[in-house]
CSV table of C-alpha atoms in Angstrom, one decimal:
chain,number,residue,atom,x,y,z
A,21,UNK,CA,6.6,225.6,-104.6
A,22,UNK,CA,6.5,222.2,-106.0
A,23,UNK,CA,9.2,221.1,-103.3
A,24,UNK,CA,6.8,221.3,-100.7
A,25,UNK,CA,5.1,218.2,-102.1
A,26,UNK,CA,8.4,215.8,-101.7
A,27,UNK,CA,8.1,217.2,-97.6
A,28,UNK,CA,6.2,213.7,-97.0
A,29,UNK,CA,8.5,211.3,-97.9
A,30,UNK,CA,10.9,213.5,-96.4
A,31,UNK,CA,9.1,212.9,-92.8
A,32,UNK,CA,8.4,209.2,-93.5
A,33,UNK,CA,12.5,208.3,-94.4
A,34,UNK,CA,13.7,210.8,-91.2
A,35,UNK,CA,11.2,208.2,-89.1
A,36,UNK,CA,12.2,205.2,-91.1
A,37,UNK,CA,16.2,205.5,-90.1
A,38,UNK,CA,15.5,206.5,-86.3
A,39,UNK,CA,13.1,203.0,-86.2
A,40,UNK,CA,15.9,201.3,-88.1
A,41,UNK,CA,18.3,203.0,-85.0
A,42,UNK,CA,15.8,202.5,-82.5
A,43,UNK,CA,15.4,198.8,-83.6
A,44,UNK,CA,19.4,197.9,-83.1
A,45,UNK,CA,19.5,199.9,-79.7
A,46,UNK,CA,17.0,197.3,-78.6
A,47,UNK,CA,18.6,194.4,-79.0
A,48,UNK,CA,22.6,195.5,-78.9
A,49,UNK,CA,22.8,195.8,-75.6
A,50,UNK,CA,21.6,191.9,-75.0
A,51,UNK,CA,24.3,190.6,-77.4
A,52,UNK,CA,26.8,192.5,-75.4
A,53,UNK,CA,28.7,191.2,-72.4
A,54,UNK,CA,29.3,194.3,-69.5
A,55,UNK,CA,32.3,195.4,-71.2
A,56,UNK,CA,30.2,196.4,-74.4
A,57,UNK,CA,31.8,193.3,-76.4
A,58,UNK,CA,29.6,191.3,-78.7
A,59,UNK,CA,29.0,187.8,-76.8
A,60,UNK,CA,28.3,186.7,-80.3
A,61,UNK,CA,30.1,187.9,-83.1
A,62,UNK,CA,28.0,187.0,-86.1
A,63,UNK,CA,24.8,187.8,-84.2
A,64,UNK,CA,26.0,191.2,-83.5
A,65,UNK,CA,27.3,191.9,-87.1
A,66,UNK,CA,24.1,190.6,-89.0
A,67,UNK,CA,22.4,192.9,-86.5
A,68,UNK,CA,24.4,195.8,-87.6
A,69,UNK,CA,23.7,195.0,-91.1
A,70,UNK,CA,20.1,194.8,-91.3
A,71,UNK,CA,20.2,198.6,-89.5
A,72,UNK,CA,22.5,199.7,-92.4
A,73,UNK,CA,20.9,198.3,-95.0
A,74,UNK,CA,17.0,199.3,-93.8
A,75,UNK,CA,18.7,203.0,-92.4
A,76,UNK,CA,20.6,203.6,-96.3
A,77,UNK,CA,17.3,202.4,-98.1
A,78,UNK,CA,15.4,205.6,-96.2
A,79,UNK,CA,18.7,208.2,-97.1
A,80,UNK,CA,18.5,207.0,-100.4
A,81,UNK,CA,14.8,209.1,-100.3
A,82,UNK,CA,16.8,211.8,-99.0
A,83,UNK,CA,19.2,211.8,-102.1
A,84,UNK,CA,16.0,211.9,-104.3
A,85,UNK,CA,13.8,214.6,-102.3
A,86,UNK,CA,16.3,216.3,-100.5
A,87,UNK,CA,18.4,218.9,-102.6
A,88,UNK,CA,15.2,220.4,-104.1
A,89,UNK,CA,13.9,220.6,-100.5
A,90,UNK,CA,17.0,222.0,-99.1
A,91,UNK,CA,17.0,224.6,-102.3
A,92,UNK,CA,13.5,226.1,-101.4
A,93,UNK,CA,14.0,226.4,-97.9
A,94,UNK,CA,16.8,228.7,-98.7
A,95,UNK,CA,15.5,230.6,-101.0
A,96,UNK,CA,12.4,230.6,-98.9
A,97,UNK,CA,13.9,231.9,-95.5
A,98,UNK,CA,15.4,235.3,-94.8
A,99,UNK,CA,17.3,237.0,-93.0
A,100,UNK,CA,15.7,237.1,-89.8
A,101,UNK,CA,14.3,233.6,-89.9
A,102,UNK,CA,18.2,232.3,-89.2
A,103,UNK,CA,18.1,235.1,-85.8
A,104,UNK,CA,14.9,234.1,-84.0
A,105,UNK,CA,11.6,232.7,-85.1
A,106,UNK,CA,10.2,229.4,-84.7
A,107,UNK,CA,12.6,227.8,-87.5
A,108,UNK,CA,16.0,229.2,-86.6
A,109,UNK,CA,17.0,226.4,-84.7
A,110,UNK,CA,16.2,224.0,-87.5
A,111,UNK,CA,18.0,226.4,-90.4
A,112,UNK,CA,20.8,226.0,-88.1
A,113,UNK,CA,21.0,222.0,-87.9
A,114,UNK,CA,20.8,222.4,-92.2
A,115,UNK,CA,24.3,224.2,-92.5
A,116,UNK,CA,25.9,221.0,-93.0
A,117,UNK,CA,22.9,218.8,-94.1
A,118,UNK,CA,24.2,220.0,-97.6
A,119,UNK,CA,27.5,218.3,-97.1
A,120,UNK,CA,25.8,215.3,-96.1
A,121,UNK,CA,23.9,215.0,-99.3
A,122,UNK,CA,27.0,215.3,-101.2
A,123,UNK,CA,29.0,212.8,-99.5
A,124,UNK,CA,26.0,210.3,-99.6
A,125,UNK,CA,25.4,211.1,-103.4
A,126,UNK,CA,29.2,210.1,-104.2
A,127,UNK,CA,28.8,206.8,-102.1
A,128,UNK,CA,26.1,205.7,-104.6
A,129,UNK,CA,27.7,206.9,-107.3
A,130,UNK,CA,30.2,204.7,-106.3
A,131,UNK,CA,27.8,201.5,-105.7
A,132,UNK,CA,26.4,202.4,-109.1
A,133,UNK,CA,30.0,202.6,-111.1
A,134,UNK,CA,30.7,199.4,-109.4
A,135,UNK,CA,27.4,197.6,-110.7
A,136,UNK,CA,28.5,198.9,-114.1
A,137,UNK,CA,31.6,197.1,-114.3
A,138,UNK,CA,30.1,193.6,-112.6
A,139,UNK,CA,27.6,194.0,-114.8
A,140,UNK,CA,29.6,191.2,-117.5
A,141,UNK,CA,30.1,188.8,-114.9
A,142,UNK,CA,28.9,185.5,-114.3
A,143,UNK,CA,25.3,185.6,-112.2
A,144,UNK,CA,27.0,184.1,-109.7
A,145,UNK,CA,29.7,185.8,-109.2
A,146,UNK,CA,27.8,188.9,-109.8
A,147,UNK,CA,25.4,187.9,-106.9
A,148,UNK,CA,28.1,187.3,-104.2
A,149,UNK,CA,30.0,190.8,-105.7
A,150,UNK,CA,27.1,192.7,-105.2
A,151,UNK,CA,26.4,191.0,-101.7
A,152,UNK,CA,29.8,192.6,-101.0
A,153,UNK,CA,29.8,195.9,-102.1
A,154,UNK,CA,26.0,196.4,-100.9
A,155,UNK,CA,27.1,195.7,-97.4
A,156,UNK,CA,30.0,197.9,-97.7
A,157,UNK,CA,28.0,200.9,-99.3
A,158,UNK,CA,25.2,200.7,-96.4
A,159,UNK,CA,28.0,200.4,-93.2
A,160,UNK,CA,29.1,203.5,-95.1
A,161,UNK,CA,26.2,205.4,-95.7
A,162,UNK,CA,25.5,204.5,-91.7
A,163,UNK,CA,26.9,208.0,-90.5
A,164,UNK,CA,25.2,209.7,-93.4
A,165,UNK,CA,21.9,208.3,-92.4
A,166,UNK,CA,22.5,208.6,-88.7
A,167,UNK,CA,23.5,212.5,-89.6
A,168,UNK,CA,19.9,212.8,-91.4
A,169,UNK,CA,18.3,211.4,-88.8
A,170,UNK,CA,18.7,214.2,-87.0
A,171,UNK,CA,19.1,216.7,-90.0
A,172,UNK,CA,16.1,215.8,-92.0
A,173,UNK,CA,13.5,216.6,-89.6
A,174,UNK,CA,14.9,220.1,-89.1
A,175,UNK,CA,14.3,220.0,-93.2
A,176,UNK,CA,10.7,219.3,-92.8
A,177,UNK,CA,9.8,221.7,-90.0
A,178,UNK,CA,11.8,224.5,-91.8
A,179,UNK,CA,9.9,223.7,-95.4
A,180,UNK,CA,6.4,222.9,-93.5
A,181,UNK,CA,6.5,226.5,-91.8
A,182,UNK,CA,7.8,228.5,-94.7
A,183,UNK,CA,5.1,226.8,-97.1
A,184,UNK,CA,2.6,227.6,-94.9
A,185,UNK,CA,4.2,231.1,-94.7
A,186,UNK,CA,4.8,231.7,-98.0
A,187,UNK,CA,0.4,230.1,-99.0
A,188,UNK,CA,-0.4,232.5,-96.0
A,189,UNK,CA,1.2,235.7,-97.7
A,190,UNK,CA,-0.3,235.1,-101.1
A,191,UNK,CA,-3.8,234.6,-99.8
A,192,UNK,CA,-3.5,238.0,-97.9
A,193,UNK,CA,-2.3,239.5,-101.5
A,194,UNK,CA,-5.2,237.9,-103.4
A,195,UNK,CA,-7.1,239.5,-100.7
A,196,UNK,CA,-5.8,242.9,-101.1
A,197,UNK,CA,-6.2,242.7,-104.8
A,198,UNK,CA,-9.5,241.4,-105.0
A,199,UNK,CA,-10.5,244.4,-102.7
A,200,UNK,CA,-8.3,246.9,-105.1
A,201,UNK,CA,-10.2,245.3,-108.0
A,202,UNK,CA,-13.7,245.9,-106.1
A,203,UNK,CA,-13.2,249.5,-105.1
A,204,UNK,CA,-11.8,250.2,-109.1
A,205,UNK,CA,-14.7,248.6,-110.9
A,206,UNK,CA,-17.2,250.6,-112.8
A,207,UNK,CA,-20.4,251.5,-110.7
A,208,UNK,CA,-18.4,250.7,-107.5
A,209,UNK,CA,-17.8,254.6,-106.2
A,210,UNK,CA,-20.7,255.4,-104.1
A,211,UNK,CA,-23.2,257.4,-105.6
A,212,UNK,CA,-24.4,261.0,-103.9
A,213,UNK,CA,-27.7,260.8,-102.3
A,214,UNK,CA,-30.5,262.3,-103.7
A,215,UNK,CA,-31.5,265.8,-103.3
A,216,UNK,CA,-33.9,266.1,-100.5
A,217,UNK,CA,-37.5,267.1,-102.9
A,218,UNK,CA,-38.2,270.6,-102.2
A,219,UNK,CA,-41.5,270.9,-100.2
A,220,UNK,CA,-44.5,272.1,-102.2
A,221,UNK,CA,-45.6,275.3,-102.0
A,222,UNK,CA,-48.3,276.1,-99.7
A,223,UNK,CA,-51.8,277.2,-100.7
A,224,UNK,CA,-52.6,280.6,-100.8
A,225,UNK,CA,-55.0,281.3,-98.6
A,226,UNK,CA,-58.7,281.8,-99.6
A,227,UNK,CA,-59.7,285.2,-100.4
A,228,UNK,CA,-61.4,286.7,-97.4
A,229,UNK,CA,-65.5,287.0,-97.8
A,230,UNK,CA,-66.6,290.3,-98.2
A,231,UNK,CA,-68.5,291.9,-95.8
């Protein structure tokens, strides 16, 4: 289960895009007049930036971690785990957490094919190009990462319980074999008590004394 051990940075990106979230809710209001419109435009648009940019660095950890994740949790989980049981609520919020991935994947894919072709231009043209398209890719990627927000926790707590699960069961087998192994060994049958001695017999009695 070498998935488990990307569950981590799984937790710590899910965090990382509801602080980025958490962050701009903060402050949006207050650059807002009472009919929700920015008072300041620029303000409010760099603010919306840095969330993008900070929320799509943290999905980027789910585009490294999260398909093998995703892949052991179902193969992992059964049948009844998606009925009842403490994960079925979280295997439900992953039916589309597969989609997500794949949409987000093509969005770099597309930053990346992009970077390719600026690659030959000037450095400063390259520098305000890639200014550009970066800001574009993150206010992009912000539903992705708003989606994982809520997605990639669910992807924890599912791959948390079924590791434990899954470490649990194997203990109780090594268990059960070790036992197997113990009662099977050589010498390990117990061995029949020893006959009870037979009692001496008694002394015949003296011969009587004549008289």
């Amino acid at each position: 289960m070498a998935w488990r051990r990307r569950l981590p940075a799984l937790a710590s990106a899910a965090a990382g895009i509801n602080e980025a979230s958490d962050a701009w809710d903060a402050v949006s209001d207050s650059l807002c007049d009472a009919d929700g419109w920015p008072l300041d435009e620029d303000a409010y648009a760099d603010g919306k930036v840095r969330r993008d940019a900070e929320a799509w660095k943290h999905a980027e950890v789910f585009l490294d971690h999260g398909p093998e994740v995703l892949a052991g949790v179902r193969a992992a989980a059964d049948g009844p785990d998606y009925v009842e049981g403490p994960i079925s609520d979280d295997l439900r919020r992953l039916r589309g957490i597969g989609t997500t991935l794949v949409r987000a994947s093509r969005l770099r894919q597309e930053w990346d094919q992009i970077m390719a072709l600026m690659d030959g231009s000037q450095p400063g043209s390259l520098q305000l190009y890639q200014e550009r398209a970066e800001e574009h890719r993150n206010t992009e990627g912000w539903h992705y990462a708003h989606e994982l927000s809520y997605q990639g926790p669910a992807l924890v707590r599912a791959g948390e319980y079924l590791a434990d699960r899954t470490d649990a069961e194997r203990s109780s087998q090594a268990e059960r074999a070790r036992v197997a192994l113990t009662r099977s060994a050589p010498g390990a049958r117990g061995v029949p008590p020893a006959s009870s001695p037979v009692p001496p017999a008694s002394d015949p009695p003296p011969p009587g004394r004549s008289r």
